[in-house]
Amino acid sequence: MTQADVSAQALKVLGSCEEAEVWMQTPALALDNQRPADLLTTEEGIKQVSEHLTRLEYGVYC
């Protein structure tokens, strides 16, 4: 998975480019209060953000 894949996933899950961009720049409790965009610099970070988006998509928050 690449940064572009995660961006496309965020768009799909959140419904608009604007919402996806805001979400990427907002610290997330589930990501140790890190901004999703900051995690996209490593393979592990990309995986964490993608998994978090999947949980959001299916309503699994814990």
mmCIF file of C-alpha atoms in Angstrom:
data_model
loop_
_atom_site.group_PDB
_atom_site.id
_atom_site.type_symbol
_atom_site.label_atom_id
_atom_site.label_comp_id
_atom_site.label_asym_id
_atom_site.label_seq_id
_atom_site.Cartn_x
_atom_site.Cartn_y
_atom_site.Cartn_z
ATOM 1 C CA MET A 1 0.000 0.000 0.000
ATOM 2 C CA THR A 2 1.206 3.500 -0.834
ATOM 3 C CA GLN A 3 0.431 7.019 0.358
ATOM 4 C CA ALA A 4 -1.812 7.431 -2.682
ATOM 5 C CA ASP A 5 -3.728 4.273 -1.764
ATOM 6 C CA VAL A 6 -4.334 5.594 1.752
ATOM 7 C CA SER A 7 -5.460 8.955 0.368
ATOM 8 C CA ALA A 8 -7.933 7.183 -1.920
ATOM 9 C CA GLN A 9 -9.135 5.080 1.018
ATOM 10 C CA ALA A 10 -9.645 8.221 3.127
ATOM 11 C CA LEU A 11 -11.661 9.810 0.322
ATOM 12 C CA LYS A 12 -13.829 6.696 0.037
ATOM 13 C CA VAL A 13 -14.408 6.378 3.786
ATOM 14 C CA LEU A 14 -14.895 10.070 4.556
ATOM 15 C CA GLY A 15 -16.848 10.989 1.434
ATOM 16 C CA SER A 16 -15.107 14.124 0.164
ATOM 17 C CA CYS A 17 -11.673 15.553 -0.542
ATOM 18 C CA GLU A 18 -12.242 18.284 2.024
ATOM 19 C CA GLU A 19 -13.200 15.855 4.804
ATOM 20 C CA ALA A 20 -10.283 13.575 3.961
ATOM 21 C CA GLU A 21 -7.827 16.484 4.074
ATOM 22 C CA VAL A 22 -9.126 17.730 7.420
ATOM 23 C CA TRP A 23 -9.010 14.205 8.834
ATOM 24 C CA MET A 24 -5.411 13.713 7.613
ATOM 25 C CA GLN A 25 -4.318 16.912 9.395
ATOM 26 C CA THR A 26 -6.155 16.265 12.685
ATOM 27 C CA PRO A 27 -4.473 14.293 15.483
ATOM 28 C CA ALA A 28 -6.280 10.989 16.074
ATOM 29 C CA LEU A 29 -6.584 9.424 19.504
ATOM 30 C CA ALA A 30 -6.398 5.942 17.939
ATOM 31 C CA LEU A 31 -3.054 6.907 16.381
ATOM 32 C CA ASP A 32 -1.483 8.062 19.663
ATOM 33 C CA ASN A 33 -2.611 11.636 18.975
ATOM 34 C CA GLN A 34 -0.544 11.784 15.816
ATOM 35 C CA ARG A 35 -1.783 13.316 12.588
ATOM 36 C CA PRO A 36 -2.449 10.619 9.968
ATOM 37 C CA ALA A 37 -0.513 12.676 7.397
ATOM 38 C CA ASP A 38 2.599 12.527 9.593
ATOM 39 C CA LEU A 39 2.484 8.731 9.674
ATOM 40 C CA LEU A 40 2.517 8.352 5.900
ATOM 41 C CA THR A 41 6.315 8.612 5.759
ATOM 42 C CA THR A 42 6.918 4.983 6.739
ATOM 43 C CA GLU A 43 5.513 1.642 5.642
ATOM 44 C CA GLU A 44 4.375 0.900 9.219
ATOM 45 C CA GLY A 45 2.688 4.302 9.489
ATOM 46 C CA ILE A 46 0.854 3.761 6.209
ATOM 47 C CA LYS A 47 -0.369 0.423 7.543
ATOM 48 C CA GLN A 48 -1.562 2.007 10.819
ATOM 49 C CA VAL A 49 -3.499 4.754 9.016
ATOM 50 C CA SER A 50 -5.055 2.283 6.590
ATOM 51 C CA GLU A 51 -6.135 -0.014 9.418
ATOM 52 C CA HIS A 52 -7.616 2.942 11.302
ATOM 53 C CA LEU A 53 -9.587 3.985 8.212
ATOM 54 C CA THR A 54 -10.862 0.426 7.860
ATOM 55 C CA ARG A 55 -12.040 0.472 11.480
ATOM 56 C CA LEU A 56 -13.805 3.790 10.868
ATOM 57 C CA GLU A 57 -15.436 2.419 7.741
ATOM 58 C CA TYR A 58 -16.866 -0.557 9.608
ATOM 59 C CA GLY A 59 -17.651 1.265 12.861
ATOM 60 C CA VAL A 60 -15.036 -0.514 14.978
ATOM 61 C CA TYR A 61 -13.517 2.142 17.224
ATOM 62 C CA CYS A 62 -11.577 0.112 19.783
#
